[in-house]
Short mmCIF file of C-alpha atoms in Angstrom, two decimals:
data_model
loop_
_atom_site.label_atom_id
_atom_site.label_comp_id
_atom_site.label_asym_id
_atom_site.label_seq_id
_atom_site.Cartn_x
_atom_site.Cartn_y
_atom_site.Cartn_z
CA MET A 1 -12.63 -1.07 -24.88
CA SER A 2 -9.67 -3.06 -23.58
CA ASP A 3 -7.38 -0.20 -24.68
CA ASP A 4 -9.35 2.11 -22.42
CA VAL A 5 -9.15 -0.32 -19.52
CA PHE A 6 -5.40 -0.66 -20.09
CA GLU A 7 -5.04 3.15 -19.97
CA PHE A 8 -7.24 3.27 -16.90
CA LEU A 9 -5.08 0.71 -15.09
CA LEU A 10 -1.98 2.68 -16.02
CA ARG A 11 -3.51 5.73 -14.29
CA LEU A 12 -3.91 3.81 -11.07
CA GLY A 13 -0.58 2.03 -11.25
CA ASP A 14 1.40 5.07 -12.35
CA ASN A 15 -0.03 7.16 -9.50
CA THR A 16 1.10 4.65 -6.91
CA LEU A 17 4.44 4.02 -8.66
CA VAL A 18 5.45 7.66 -8.91
CA LEU A 19 4.23 8.61 -5.44
CA GLY A 20 5.77 5.47 -3.95
CA HIS A 21 9.12 6.30 -5.59
CA HIS A 22 9.04 9.89 -4.31
CA LEU A 23 8.28 8.67 -0.78
CA SER A 24 11.12 6.17 -0.91
CA GLU A 25 13.48 9.13 -1.62
CA TRP A 26 12.95 10.07 2.05
CA CYS A 27 14.35 6.75 3.29
CA GLY A 28 17.18 7.58 5.68
CA LYS A 29 16.41 11.32 5.54
CA GLY A 30 13.16 11.60 7.53
CA PRO A 31 13.02 14.29 10.22
CA VAL A 32 12.67 11.68 12.98
CA LEU A 33 13.06 7.91 12.88
CA GLU A 34 9.33 7.20 13.25
CA GLU A 35 8.48 9.42 10.27
CA ASP A 36 11.27 7.94 8.21
CA ILE A 37 9.85 4.44 8.87
CA ALA A 38 6.29 5.55 8.20
CA LEU A 39 7.23 7.09 4.83
CA ALA A 40 9.13 3.96 3.86
CA ASN A 41 6.22 1.74 4.86
CA THR A 42 3.75 3.84 2.92
CA ALA A 43 6.08 3.69 -0.09
CA LEU A 44 6.16 -0.10 0.24
CA ASP A 45 2.39 -0.37 0.26
CA LEU A 46 2.16 1.86 -2.81
CA ILE A 47 4.80 -0.04 -4.73
CA GLY A 48 3.01 -3.30 -3.84
CA GLN A 49 -0.24 -1.86 -5.20
CA THR A 50 1.65 -0.78 -8.32
CA GLN A 51 2.68 -4.37 -8.95
CA MET A 52 -0.95 -5.44 -8.89
CA TRP A 53 -2.28 -2.55 -11.06
CA LEU A 54 0.48 -2.70 -13.65
CA GLY A 55 0.47 -6.50 -13.58
CA LEU A 56 -3.23 -6.45 -14.46
CA ALA A 57 -2.59 -3.70 -17.06
CA GLY A 58 -0.04 -5.98 -18.75
CA GLU A 59 -2.55 -8.84 -18.79
CA VAL A 60 -5.30 -6.66 -20.24
CA GLU A 61 -2.94 -5.34 -22.90
CA GLY A 62 -2.02 -8.86 -23.95
CA LYS A 63 1.45 -8.07 -25.26
CA SER A 64 3.29 -10.03 -22.57
CA ARG A 65 4.52 -6.90 -20.80
CA THR A 66 5.06 -7.40 -17.05
CA ALA A 67 4.59 -4.86 -14.30
CA ASP A 68 8.37 -4.35 -14.32
CA ASP A 69 8.38 -3.76 -18.06
CA LEU A 70 5.67 -1.15 -17.73
CA ALA A 71 7.42 0.59 -14.81
CA MET A 72 10.92 0.54 -16.15
CA LEU A 73 10.65 0.59 -19.96
CA ARG A 74 8.21 3.42 -20.67
CA ASP A 75 9.12 7.05 -21.21
CA ALA A 76 7.43 10.05 -19.61
CA TRP A 77 4.86 10.56 -22.39
CA ASP A 78 3.50 7.03 -21.86
CA PHE A 79 2.86 7.59 -18.16
CA ARG A 80 -0.70 8.30 -17.01
CA CYS A 81 -0.15 9.47 -13.44
CA CYS A 82 -1.80 12.69 -12.20
CA LEU A 83 0.34 15.81 -11.98
CA LEU A 84 -0.07 15.92 -8.17
CA VAL A 85 2.07 12.83 -7.53
CA GLU A 86 4.78 14.06 -9.90
CA GLN A 87 5.44 17.13 -7.78
CA PRO A 88 8.80 16.93 -6.01
CA ASN A 89 9.14 16.23 -2.29
CA GLY A 90 10.11 19.77 -1.35
CA ASP A 91 10.33 20.06 2.42
CA PHE A 92 8.63 17.63 4.80
CA GLY A 93 5.53 19.79 4.88
CA GLN A 94 5.17 19.73 1.09
CA THR A 95 5.59 15.93 1.05
CA ILE A 96 2.91 15.49 3.73
CA MET A 97 0.52 17.95 2.00
CA ARG A 98 0.92 16.07 -1.33
CA GLN A 99 0.32 12.84 0.55
CA TYR A 100 -2.78 14.12 2.30
CA LEU A 101 -4.29 15.55 -0.89
CA PHE A 102 -3.67 12.26 -2.69
CA ASP A 103 -4.59 9.88 0.15
CA GLN A 104 -8.03 11.41 0.60
CA TRP A 105 -8.79 11.02 -3.10
CA HIS A 106 -7.18 7.60 -3.20
CA LEU A 107 -9.37 6.14 -0.44
CA LEU A 108 -12.55 7.50 -2.04
CA ALA A 109 -11.48 6.17 -5.42
CA LEU A 110 -10.55 2.73 -4.11
CA THR A 111 -13.75 2.45 -2.09
CA ALA A 112 -15.74 3.14 -5.26
CA LEU A 113 -13.58 0.81 -7.33
CA ALA A 114 -14.08 -2.00 -4.80
CA GLN A 115 -17.60 -2.20 -6.28
CA ASN A 116 -16.37 -2.25 -9.89
CA PRO A 117 -18.03 -4.81 -12.21
CA ASN A 118 -14.55 -5.99 -13.21
CA ASN A 119 -13.76 -8.49 -10.44
CA GLN A 120 -10.00 -8.10 -10.72
CA ILE A 121 -10.19 -4.30 -10.39
CA ALA A 122 -12.57 -4.69 -7.45
CA ALA A 123 -10.28 -7.20 -5.71
CA ILE A 124 -7.19 -5.03 -5.95
CA ALA A 125 -9.11 -1.94 -4.89
CA ALA A 126 -10.63 -3.66 -1.83
CA LYS A 127 -7.19 -4.87 -0.74
CA ALA A 128 -5.47 -1.53 -1.32
CA ALA A 129 -8.26 0.43 0.46
CA LYS A 130 -7.36 -1.31 3.72
CA GLU A 131 -3.80 -0.03 3.55
CA VAL A 132 -4.77 3.40 2.28
CA THR A 133 -7.09 3.84 5.29
CA TYR A 134 -3.95 3.96 7.42
CA HIS A 135 -2.23 6.35 5.04
CA CYS A 136 -5.21 8.69 5.28
CA GLU A 137 -5.33 8.65 9.05
CA ARG A 138 -1.68 9.38 9.32
CA SER A 139 -1.48 12.20 6.75
CA ALA A 140 -4.60 13.92 8.13
CA GLU A 141 -3.20 13.81 11.67
CA LEU A 142 0.08 15.30 10.48
CA ILE A 143 -1.66 18.05 8.53
CA VAL A 144 -3.51 19.09 11.72
CA GLY A 145 -0.40 18.74 13.91
CA LEU A 146 1.83 20.78 11.61
CA GLY A 147 -0.79 23.28 10.38
CA ASP A 148 -1.94 24.06 13.90
CA GLY A 149 1.63 23.91 15.16
CA THR A 150 4.40 26.50 15.41
CA PRO A 151 4.41 29.67 13.29
CA GLU A 152 7.15 28.06 11.18
CA SER A 153 5.28 24.77 10.58
CA HIS A 154 2.01 26.63 9.96
CA ALA A 155 3.62 28.88 7.39
CA ARG A 156 5.20 25.91 5.60
CA MET A 157 1.95 23.96 5.50
CA GLN A 158 0.04 26.98 4.18
CA SER A 159 2.58 27.50 1.38
CA ALA A 160 2.47 23.75 0.57
CA LEU A 161 -1.33 23.92 0.33
CA ASP A 162 -1.17 27.03 -1.90
CA LEU A 163 1.39 25.32 -4.12
CA LEU A 164 -0.39 21.95 -4.47
CA TYR A 165 -4.10 22.82 -4.39
CA PRO A 166 -4.19 23.64 -8.12
CA TYR A 167 -3.20 20.02 -8.83
CA ILE A 168 -6.24 18.31 -7.28
CA GLY A 169 -8.81 19.41 -9.89
CA GLU A 170 -7.35 16.96 -12.37
CA LEU A 171 -8.24 14.03 -10.08
CA PHE A 172 -11.96 14.66 -10.58
CA GLU A 173 -12.11 14.93 -14.36
CA THR A 174 -14.18 12.04 -15.69
CA ASP A 175 -13.37 11.15 -19.31
CA ALA A 176 -14.05 8.30 -21.75
CA THR A 177 -11.22 6.20 -20.29
CA ASP A 178 -12.77 6.34 -16.80
CA SER A 179 -16.24 5.68 -18.17
CA ALA A 180 -15.00 2.60 -20.02
CA ALA A 181 -13.81 1.28 -16.67
CA HIS A 182 -17.13 2.19 -15.00
CA PHE A 183 -15.49 4.79 -12.80
CA ASP A 184 -16.72 8.35 -12.24
CA PRO A 185 -14.15 10.45 -10.38
CA ALA A 186 -16.34 13.57 -10.70
CA SER A 187 -18.79 11.93 -8.29
CA LEU A 188 -16.14 11.86 -5.56
CA ARG A 189 -15.61 15.61 -5.47
CA SER A 190 -18.23 16.65 -2.93
CA ALA A 191 -17.12 14.08 -0.34
CA TYR A 192 -13.50 15.08 -0.98
CA ASP A 193 -14.21 18.78 -0.56
CA ALA A 194 -16.12 18.22 2.65
CA GLY A 195 -13.27 16.16 4.17
CA LEU A 196 -10.67 18.67 2.93
CA ALA A 197 -12.54 21.64 4.40
CA ALA A 198 -12.91 19.92 7.79
CA THR A 199 -9.24 18.95 8.02
CA MET A 200 -7.97 22.35 6.90
CA ALA A 201 -10.21 24.13 9.35
CA GLU A 202 -8.84 21.96 12.18
CA ALA A 203 -5.33 22.63 10.89
CA THR A 204 -6.03 26.40 10.81
CA LEU A 205 -5.07 26.47 7.13
CA THR A 206 -6.89 28.49 4.49
CA LEU A 207 -7.97 26.92 1.23
CA PRO A 208 -7.13 28.99 -1.85
CA ASP A 209 -10.04 30.79 -3.49
CA SER A 210 -9.30 29.77 -7.03
CA ARG A 211 -10.38 26.41 -8.39
CA PHE A 212 -7.94 26.67 -11.30
CA ALA A 213 -6.65 23.21 -12.10
CA HIS A 214 -3.49 22.07 -13.90
CA LYS A 215 -4.27 19.17 -16.19
CA GLY A 216 -2.53 16.82 -18.55
CA GLY A 217 -0.99 14.07 -16.42
CA ARG A 218 -3.80 11.49 -16.51
CA THR A 219 -4.12 11.81 -20.28
CA GLY A 220 -0.37 12.03 -20.84
CA ALA A 221 -0.93 15.19 -22.86
CA ARG A 222 1.34 17.36 -20.71
CA HIS A 223 3.32 16.00 -17.78
CA SER A 224 5.26 18.36 -15.53
CA GLU A 225 9.02 18.69 -16.06
CA HIS A 226 9.54 16.76 -12.82
CA LEU A 227 8.40 13.38 -14.14
CA GLY A 228 11.23 12.98 -16.62
CA HIS A 229 13.82 13.72 -13.96
CA MET A 230 12.31 11.13 -11.64
CA LEU A 231 12.12 8.48 -14.34
CA THR A 232 15.72 9.10 -15.34
CA GLU A 233 16.78 8.17 -11.80
CA MET A 234 14.27 5.36 -11.34
CA GLN A 235 14.94 3.70 -14.69
CA TRP A 236 18.68 4.35 -14.79
CA LEU A 237 19.70 0.74 -14.31
CA GLN A 238 17.43 -0.61 -17.03
CA ARG A 239 18.53 2.15 -19.40
CA ALA A 240 22.23 1.49 -18.74
CA TYR A 241 22.02 -2.29 -18.69
CA PRO A 242 18.92 -3.36 -20.67
CA GLY A 243 17.41 -6.58 -19.40
CA ALA A 244 19.59 -6.67 -16.25
CA THR A 245 18.24 -8.93 -13.51
CA TRP A 246 19.60 -9.99 -10.14
CA MET B 1 4.31 -41.62 -2.72
CA VAL B 2 1.03 -42.12 -0.87
CA LYS B 3 -0.98 -38.93 -1.07
CA PRO B 4 -1.03 -37.32 2.40
CA SER B 5 -4.45 -36.20 3.63
CA THR B 6 -5.19 -32.48 3.51
CA ALA B 7 -5.40 -32.55 7.32
CA GLN B 8 -1.83 -33.84 7.35
CA VAL B 9 -0.77 -31.06 5.01
CA TRP B 10 -2.42 -28.40 7.20
CA ASP B 11 -0.48 -29.89 10.10
CA TRP B 12 2.80 -29.62 8.19
CA LEU B 13 2.06 -26.06 7.18
CA ASP B 14 1.42 -25.21 10.80
CA GLN B 15 5.12 -25.92 11.35
CA VAL B 16 6.18 -23.33 8.76
CA PRO B 17 7.13 -20.12 10.60
CA ASP B 18 6.28 -16.64 9.44
CA PRO B 19 9.63 -15.19 8.31
CA GLU B 20 9.12 -11.90 10.16
CA ILE B 21 7.56 -13.27 13.34
CA PRO B 22 8.91 -16.82 13.67
CA VAL B 23 6.84 -17.67 16.76
CA ILE B 24 3.71 -17.94 14.67
CA SER B 25 3.10 -20.20 11.70
CA VAL B 26 1.75 -19.29 8.28
CA VAL B 27 -1.45 -21.15 9.32
CA ASP B 28 -1.74 -19.02 12.51
CA LEU B 29 -1.39 -15.94 10.34
CA GLY B 30 -4.43 -16.99 8.32
CA ILE B 31 -2.78 -16.69 4.92
CA ILE B 32 -3.26 -20.34 3.93
CA ARG B 33 -6.77 -20.22 2.54
CA ASP B 34 -7.15 -23.67 1.05
CA VAL B 35 -5.38 -26.98 0.60
CA GLN B 36 -6.73 -29.54 -1.85
CA TRP B 37 -5.74 -32.28 -4.20
CA GLN B 38 -6.44 -31.80 -7.93
CA ASP B 39 -5.77 -35.33 -9.17
CA ASP B 40 -2.11 -35.85 -8.22
CA THR B 41 -1.27 -32.18 -7.68
CA LEU B 42 -1.50 -30.56 -4.34
CA GLU B 43 -2.95 -27.07 -4.63
CA VAL B 44 -2.26 -24.60 -1.86
CA THR B 45 -4.03 -21.23 -1.96
CA LEU B 46 -2.40 -18.29 -0.17
CA THR B 47 -3.67 -14.78 0.46
CA PRO B 48 -0.88 -12.20 0.85
CA THR B 49 -1.06 -9.83 3.83
CA TYR B 50 0.04 -6.36 2.72
CA SER B 51 0.45 -5.47 -0.96
CA GLY B 52 4.06 -4.53 -0.53
CA CYS B 53 4.99 -7.12 2.09
CA PRO B 54 8.42 -8.44 1.15
CA ALA B 55 7.69 -11.62 3.13
CA THR B 56 5.08 -12.81 0.61
CA SER B 57 7.52 -14.45 -1.77
CA VAL B 58 9.65 -15.77 1.12
CA ILE B 59 6.53 -17.38 2.57
CA GLU B 60 5.70 -19.00 -0.76
CA LEU B 61 9.25 -20.36 -0.97
CA SER B 62 9.11 -21.78 2.56
CA VAL B 63 5.74 -23.40 1.97
CA ASP B 64 7.03 -24.96 -1.23
CA ALA B 65 10.23 -26.15 0.46
CA ALA B 66 8.43 -27.54 3.52
CA LEU B 67 5.98 -29.57 1.47
CA ARG B 68 8.74 -30.94 -0.76
CA ASP B 69 10.70 -31.95 2.36
CA HIS B 70 7.66 -33.97 3.41
CA GLY B 71 7.75 -35.74 0.04
CA VAL B 72 5.10 -33.82 -1.92
CA GLU B 73 6.46 -33.78 -5.43
CA THR B 74 3.81 -32.05 -7.50
CA LEU B 75 2.32 -28.93 -6.02
CA THR B 76 1.10 -25.56 -7.16
CA LEU B 77 0.78 -22.38 -5.12
CA LYS B 78 -2.09 -20.10 -5.98
CA ARG B 79 -2.16 -16.46 -4.94
CA GLN B 80 -5.66 -15.24 -4.16
CA ILE B 81 -6.26 -11.60 -3.19
CA ALA B 82 -10.07 -11.57 -2.81
CA PRO B 83 -11.44 -11.49 -0.21
CA PRO B 84 -8.57 -9.41 1.12
CA TRP B 85 -6.57 -10.73 4.05
CA THR B 86 -7.73 -9.57 7.45
CA THR B 87 -6.25 -9.83 10.92
CA ALA B 88 -9.55 -11.42 11.91
CA TRP B 89 -8.12 -14.60 10.33
CA LEU B 90 -5.30 -14.82 12.91
CA SER B 91 -5.80 -17.94 15.00
CA ASP B 92 -6.33 -17.71 18.75
CA LYS B 93 -3.19 -19.74 19.20
CA GLY B 94 -1.33 -17.25 17.03
CA ARG B 95 -2.68 -14.26 18.96
CA ALA B 96 -1.56 -15.78 22.26
CA LYS B 97 1.88 -16.53 20.86
CA LEU B 98 2.26 -12.98 19.53
CA GLU B 99 1.56 -11.57 22.95
CA THR B 100 4.01 -13.86 24.70
CA TYR B 101 6.58 -12.79 22.09
CA GLY B 102 6.00 -9.11 23.02
CA ILE B 103 3.74 -8.04 20.16
CA ALA B 104 0.27 -6.88 21.13
CA PRO B 105 -2.31 -8.75 19.01
CA PRO B 106 -4.72 -6.83 16.74
CA ASN B 107 -7.83 -5.42 18.36
CA PRO B 108 -10.84 -4.19 16.39
CA ALA B 109 -11.21 -1.24 18.74
CA GLY B 110 -8.12 0.24 17.06
CA GLY B 111 -5.27 -0.19 19.52
CA PRO B 112 -3.71 -2.69 21.91
CA THR B 113 -5.67 -3.50 25.03
CA ARG B 114 -2.70 -4.02 27.35
CA CYS B 115 1.06 -3.94 27.46
CA PRO B 116 2.39 -7.37 26.43
CA ARG B 117 5.14 -7.04 29.02
CA CYS B 118 3.45 -5.77 32.24
CA GLN B 119 -0.26 -5.99 31.29
CA SER B 120 -0.85 -2.32 32.08
CA GLU B 121 -3.69 -0.65 30.17
CA ASN B 122 -2.03 2.78 30.37
CA LEU B 123 -0.69 3.00 26.82
CA LYS B 124 0.19 5.57 24.17
CA ARG B 125 0.77 5.39 20.44
CA ILE B 126 4.16 6.46 19.13
CA SER B 127 3.61 5.88 15.44
CA GLN B 128 1.01 4.42 13.09
CA PHE B 129 3.81 2.50 11.39
CA GLY B 130 6.37 0.18 12.93
CA SER B 131 9.23 -2.04 11.84
CA THR B 132 7.00 -3.65 9.18
CA PRO B 133 3.79 -2.42 7.48
CA CYS B 134 1.72 -4.78 9.65
CA LYS B 135 2.83 -3.22 12.92
CA ALA B 136 2.47 0.08 14.76
CA GLN B 137 4.67 1.38 17.56
CA TRP B 138 3.19 1.85 21.00
CA GLN B 139 4.57 2.48 24.46
CA CYS B 140 3.50 1.50 27.95
CA ARG B 141 3.26 4.48 30.29
CA ASP B 142 3.81 2.29 33.32
CA CYS B 143 6.78 0.10 32.50
CA LEU B 144 7.88 2.66 29.83
CA GLU B 145 8.82 -0.08 27.37
CA PRO B 146 7.98 0.51 23.71
CA PHE B 147 6.36 -2.42 21.94
CA ASP B 148 4.97 -3.45 18.60
CA TYR B 149 1.22 -3.67 17.98
CA PHE B 150 -0.05 -5.89 15.19
CA LYS B 151 -2.44 -3.55 13.36
CA CYS B 152 -6.01 -4.46 12.65
CA ILE B 153 -6.67 -4.55 8.95
#
């Protein structure tokens, strides 16, 4: 039971950690200053949420591992993030599409988790949902602005959607780990699809026909090749100088 | 030492500035949730604003330092995240100070009501995110000055 809850908390914390790290890679490189700042702020929120999720995971596990230990001292096969957040930044359109697809799921998931019978899970979810509401508004606005924009921006958003759409199916797979934490991601799918269809219609983008879904991130069975590269960079200092603090 | 009253402690905490916006105090910001004595230990409960706010630990340090300066020797700081912090907890005094400082105070309708510089209501949003996670960037169409808006959360 507590093993399942530990795994479940890793899923939440690893999602926000990996996505937060990818967003922070934009710092100083954003297309305009306001977007650069917005991406960095979103990254900050997600890393803050990571500290709470992984901090709680460490407590539940009961082996004295801190949030930092879990972030910096695990290898790719121990991560439980979804494949969507592992996907590289690509161009700005791909980053925003990944963000939109995740944000919409994230808000639905956090809203549901805010009612979780585990008070600590509910408290973190309720707090995080407030921040993620802003992330959602922003990424949806950008999807519409860029999708229904110039021929160049439209084409880039369409190819980002085609590339990333096969990664959302994994977010809605309910398994024993979710059930142990009283969470049912499958129940979020219809609200997600309705929101997605409305935004994409406004953005003049076409949803792919196929519902084929890549899977294996949330269970750790098969991560994409991108995760290892990201972790190598993120964990470099702890790998080179174990136990270093400053 | 003689144990100061909790009212006295609240008063001292109202002198501790927010590190990002020094015109308002940590009490104005609404993050001090409770002050009470547990035997000889002063227990101060704080609710962080944003999850990733780097000011959270700085605020805890300044609260600790301020109370020790006033002679409180044994104190514990408790971090409480539920119920989550909301801008509704900002004091009226704090809201007025924010505006004088040039930051439009949070407004449940979703945006600033007037330019903190010229009071014009002719405004536009530049970005949902500003210099810190708690602020958005807006601009006044009349005086043309950009300004920070303290987001409603």
